């Protein structure tokens, strides 16, 4: 079946603009994660959604970052007033169950490469 | 908080040879999960292998195997019979069984398989 998809693939924006990044998880997956990968570095956790529970926002770096998940499926990560340090690849992942099955595989999308000029 | 360290930023290996990628981690927990993910140039992270900390037997998936040393908090990945398609970034990751919903990743090792 279809994997995790993300759009856009690449995004170039000017400093101070808002951007929205979209993630379509695998159908039926209840858990959804956002990570950020800065150039040449590992992945940094941003936010986690599990079903209808309140999201785990503990990884969001500032209040300029927010995310929502509508209908338990598609998620949008919004960055307001973008800064140059926000330039990175933003990766989305989904898994079937989430916290109840911590050893399960997280399936990743191809990411959105964001460049803030 | 858990930390994951990959001390080899770059590695290279000849095709058909064996290579071992290192990973160490720091945790006070007794039960957790460890993963190796591969990230080719396409950017899509792919799970290579998974280890449950309470299992003493090292995980194996075809040409990929791990050497899990719980007391030493070490989790190395061995790739046998390396193939050109193994060229990628490899990330070691930790997931708590008790708290936190995220994977904690190491900084990655860039592996180049040479013909």
Short mmCIF file of C-alpha atoms in Angstrom, two decimals:
data_model
loop_
_atom_site.label_atom_id
_atom_site.label_comp_id
_atom_site.label_asym_id
_atom_site.label_seq_id
_atom_site.Cartn_x
_atom_site.Cartn_y
_atom_site.Cartn_z
CA UNK A 1 0.00 0.00 0.00
CA UNK A 2 0.93 3.66 -0.06
CA UNK A 3 3.56 4.86 2.35
CA UNK A 4 3.82 8.13 4.23
CA UNK A 5 3.71 11.09 1.90
CA UNK A 6 4.78 14.67 2.51
CA UNK A 7 4.31 17.88 0.61
CA UNK A 8 5.88 19.97 -0.64
CA UNK A 9 9.10 18.13 -1.33
CA UNK A 10 11.06 21.36 -1.20
CA UNK A 11 10.12 24.79 0.06
CA UNK A 12 12.05 28.04 -0.22
CA UNK A 13 10.75 30.98 1.76
CA UNK A 14 11.86 34.37 2.95
CA UNK A 15 12.69 35.12 6.55
CA UNK A 16 9.58 36.20 8.44
CA UNK A 17 7.09 34.33 6.27
CA UNK A 18 4.84 31.55 7.55
CA UNK A 19 5.05 28.04 6.04
CA UNK A 20 2.83 24.97 6.22
CA UNK A 21 4.16 21.46 5.75
CA UNK A 22 1.80 18.56 5.15
CA UNK A 23 1.99 14.89 6.10
CA UNK A 24 -0.29 12.07 4.95
CA UNK A 25 0.34 9.03 7.17
CA UNK A 26 -0.24 5.43 6.23
CA UNK A 27 -3.95 4.69 6.30
CA UNK A 28 -5.03 3.23 9.61
CA UNK A 29 -1.96 4.36 11.55
CA UNK A 30 -3.02 6.04 14.77
CA UNK A 31 0.37 7.49 15.74
CA UNK A 32 2.06 10.34 13.87
CA UNK A 33 5.42 11.97 14.58
CA UNK A 34 7.26 15.03 13.29
CA UNK A 35 11.05 15.22 13.38
CA UNK A 36 13.54 17.83 12.17
CA UNK A 37 16.86 16.98 10.59
CA UNK A 38 19.35 19.82 10.36
CA UNK A 39 22.16 19.61 7.82
CA UNK A 40 24.49 16.71 8.56
CA UNK A 41 22.83 15.89 11.86
CA UNK A 42 20.53 13.32 13.33
CA UNK A 43 16.81 13.68 13.77
CA UNK A 44 15.29 15.83 16.50
CA UNK A 45 11.80 15.02 17.78
CA UNK A 46 9.22 17.78 17.46
CA UNK A 47 5.70 16.52 18.19
CA UNK A 48 3.67 13.32 18.50
CA UNK A 49 -0.03 12.61 17.92
CA UNK A 50 -1.77 9.48 19.17
CA UNK A 51 -5.39 9.00 18.22
CA UNK A 52 -7.62 11.54 19.94
CA UNK A 53 -5.23 12.15 22.83
CA UNK A 54 -3.61 15.51 23.47
CA UNK A 55 -0.41 15.74 21.41
CA UNK A 56 3.04 15.51 22.98
CA UNK A 57 4.52 18.90 22.09
CA UNK A 58 7.63 18.53 24.23
CA UNK A 59 10.02 18.76 21.27
CA UNK A 60 8.75 21.96 19.68
CA UNK A 61 11.67 24.44 19.78
CA UNK A 62 9.60 27.62 20.12
CA UNK A 63 6.05 28.93 20.08
CA UNK A 64 6.50 29.74 16.40
CA UNK A 65 6.04 26.03 15.74
CA UNK A 66 2.63 24.37 15.89
CA UNK A 67 0.99 21.31 14.42
CA UNK A 68 -2.45 19.87 14.09
CA UNK A 69 -3.90 16.60 12.96
CA UNK A 70 -7.35 16.69 11.49
CA UNK A 71 -9.67 13.70 11.63
CA UNK A 72 -6.92 11.51 12.98
CA UNK A 73 -5.22 11.43 9.61
CA UNK A 74 -3.49 14.30 7.79
CA UNK A 75 -1.18 16.52 9.81
CA UNK A 76 0.08 20.03 9.14
CA UNK A 77 3.20 21.51 10.73
CA UNK A 78 3.15 25.31 10.72
CA UNK A 79 6.16 27.52 11.28
CA UNK A 80 5.35 31.19 11.81
CA UNK A 81 7.76 34.03 11.16
CA UNK A 82 10.42 31.69 9.82
CA UNK A 83 14.06 32.23 10.74
CA UNK A 84 17.18 31.05 8.92
CA UNK A 85 17.88 28.53 11.66
CA UNK A 86 14.58 26.83 10.76
CA UNK A 87 16.21 25.60 7.53
CA UNK A 88 16.20 21.82 7.73
CA UNK A 89 14.50 18.68 6.46
CA UNK A 90 11.21 18.06 8.24
CA UNK A 91 10.34 14.38 8.41
CA UNK A 92 7.02 12.85 9.29
CA UNK A 93 6.53 9.28 10.46
CA UNK A 94 3.57 7.14 11.36
CA UNK A 95 3.12 3.86 13.21
CA UNK A 96 0.15 1.57 13.75
CA UNK A 97 -0.38 2.04 17.47
CA UNK A 98 2.06 4.44 19.08
CA UNK A 99 2.68 4.48 22.81
CA UNK A 100 1.07 1.12 23.44
CA UNK A 101 3.65 -0.63 21.30
CA UNK A 102 6.94 1.14 21.73
CA UNK A 103 8.93 -1.37 19.76
CA UNK A 104 6.89 -1.05 16.60
CA UNK A 105 8.33 0.38 13.42
CA UNK A 106 7.94 4.04 12.60
CA UNK A 107 7.46 4.50 8.86
CA UNK A 108 8.96 7.69 7.53
CA UNK A 109 8.02 9.94 4.66
CA UNK A 110 10.57 11.46 2.26
CA UNK A 111 10.58 14.76 4.12
CA UNK A 112 10.21 18.40 3.19
CA UNK A 113 13.43 20.34 2.70
CA UNK A 114 12.86 23.88 3.97
CA UNK A 115 15.22 26.69 3.08
CA UNK A 116 14.72 30.07 4.72
CA UNK A 117 16.53 32.88 2.93
CA UNK B 1 17.29 12.07 29.25
CA UNK B 2 18.64 9.48 26.91
CA UNK B 3 21.51 10.22 24.54
CA UNK B 4 22.74 8.26 21.54
CA UNK B 5 26.27 8.62 20.20
CA UNK B 6 27.68 7.47 16.88
CA UNK B 7 31.40 8.07 16.95
CA UNK B 8 32.11 7.40 13.27
CA UNK B 9 30.93 10.27 11.06
CA UNK B 10 32.05 8.46 7.91
CA UNK B 11 33.01 4.91 6.98
CA UNK B 12 33.88 3.17 3.75
CA UNK B 13 34.02 -0.49 2.79
CA UNK B 14 34.79 -2.46 -0.32
CA UNK B 15 31.93 -4.26 -1.99
CA UNK B 16 31.44 -7.79 -0.58
CA UNK B 17 33.40 -6.95 2.57
CA UNK B 18 32.06 -6.63 6.12
CA UNK B 19 31.75 -3.36 8.04
CA UNK B 20 30.70 -2.55 11.59
CA UNK B 21 29.07 0.72 12.62
CA UNK B 22 29.29 1.74 16.27
CA UNK B 23 26.60 3.14 18.55
CA UNK B 24 26.57 3.79 22.26
CA UNK B 25 23.74 5.16 24.35
CA UNK B 26 23.09 6.37 27.83
CA UNK B 27 20.01 5.48 29.84
CA UNK B 28 19.04 4.56 33.37
CA UNK B 29 16.23 2.34 32.16
CA UNK B 30 16.31 -1.43 32.06
CA UNK B 31 13.80 -2.02 29.29
CA UNK B 32 13.87 -0.17 25.98
CA UNK B 33 14.18 -0.61 22.23
CA UNK B 34 17.07 0.07 19.90
CA UNK B 35 16.89 0.56 16.15
CA UNK B 36 19.12 1.06 13.16
CA UNK B 37 17.64 3.14 10.35
CA UNK B 38 19.10 3.66 6.87
CA UNK B 39 18.68 6.95 5.01
CA UNK B 40 19.65 6.79 1.32
CA UNK B 41 19.98 9.96 -0.78
CA UNK B 42 16.22 9.85 -1.36
CA UNK B 43 15.94 10.97 2.33
CA UNK B 44 13.41 8.26 3.19
CA UNK B 45 14.35 6.60 6.48
CA UNK B 46 14.07 2.81 6.33
CA UNK B 47 14.19 0.48 9.33
CA UNK B 48 17.10 -1.92 9.06
CA UNK B 49 16.91 -3.83 12.32
CA UNK B 50 15.39 -3.65 15.81
CA UNK B 51 16.51 -5.00 19.20
CA UNK B 52 14.48 -5.31 22.38
CA UNK B 53 16.66 -4.73 25.41
CA UNK B 54 15.19 -7.59 27.42
CA UNK B 55 16.17 -10.07 24.72
CA UNK B 56 19.72 -11.32 25.06
CA UNK B 57 19.87 -12.78 21.58
CA UNK B 58 21.28 -10.41 18.98
CA UNK B 59 18.84 -9.49 16.21
CA UNK B 60 19.62 -10.55 12.65
CA UNK B 61 18.03 -9.56 9.35
CA UNK B 62 19.68 -11.22 6.37
CA UNK B 63 23.06 -9.50 5.89
CA UNK B 64 22.50 -7.19 8.86
CA UNK B 65 23.15 -8.17 12.44
CA UNK B 66 23.75 -6.36 15.71
CA UNK B 67 26.11 -6.83 18.61
CA UNK B 68 24.05 -5.71 21.61
CA UNK B 69 26.08 -5.30 24.79
CA UNK B 70 23.58 -4.14 27.39
CA UNK B 71 26.02 -3.66 30.25
CA UNK B 72 28.28 -1.58 28.05
CA UNK B 73 25.30 0.23 26.48
CA UNK B 74 26.63 -0.57 23.04
CA UNK B 75 24.63 -1.45 19.94
CA UNK B 76 26.77 -1.93 16.84
CA UNK B 77 25.54 -2.85 13.38
CA UNK B 78 27.40 -5.35 11.22
CA UNK B 79 26.78 -5.40 7.49
CA UNK B 80 28.07 -8.52 5.78
CA UNK B 81 28.71 -8.90 2.04
CA UNK B 82 28.34 -5.14 1.56
CA UNK B 83 26.52 -4.07 -1.59
CA UNK B 84 26.60 -0.79 -3.50
CA UNK B 85 22.97 -0.22 -2.47
CA UNK B 86 24.05 -0.13 1.16
CA UNK B 87 25.59 3.29 0.58
CA UNK B 88 23.60 5.62 2.84
CA UNK B 89 23.49 7.41 6.18
CA UNK B 90 22.89 5.04 9.07
CA UNK B 91 21.23 6.21 12.26
CA UNK B 92 21.09 4.44 15.58
CA UNK B 93 17.96 5.22 17.62
CA UNK B 94 16.63 4.59 21.13
CA UNK B 95 13.06 4.38 22.36
CA UNK B 96 12.11 4.20 26.01
CA UNK B 97 9.59 1.62 27.14
CA UNK B 98 8.52 3.82 30.03
CA UNK B 99 8.30 7.44 29.07
CA UNK B 100 8.48 9.64 26.00
CA UNK B 101 6.93 8.95 22.67
CA UNK B 102 9.82 9.70 20.39
CA UNK B 103 12.86 8.05 18.94
CA UNK B 104 16.14 9.57 20.11
CA UNK B 105 18.65 9.46 17.27
CA UNK B 106 22.43 9.50 17.07
CA UNK B 107 24.20 11.86 14.72
CA UNK B 108 24.56 9.28 11.98
CA UNK B 109 27.34 7.50 10.11
CA UNK B 110 27.78 8.04 6.40
CA UNK B 111 28.68 4.70 4.80
CA UNK B 112 30.20 4.49 1.34
CA UNK B 113 30.43 1.10 -0.34
CA UNK B 114 33.14 1.13 -3.00
CA UNK B 115 33.12 -1.11 -6.07
#
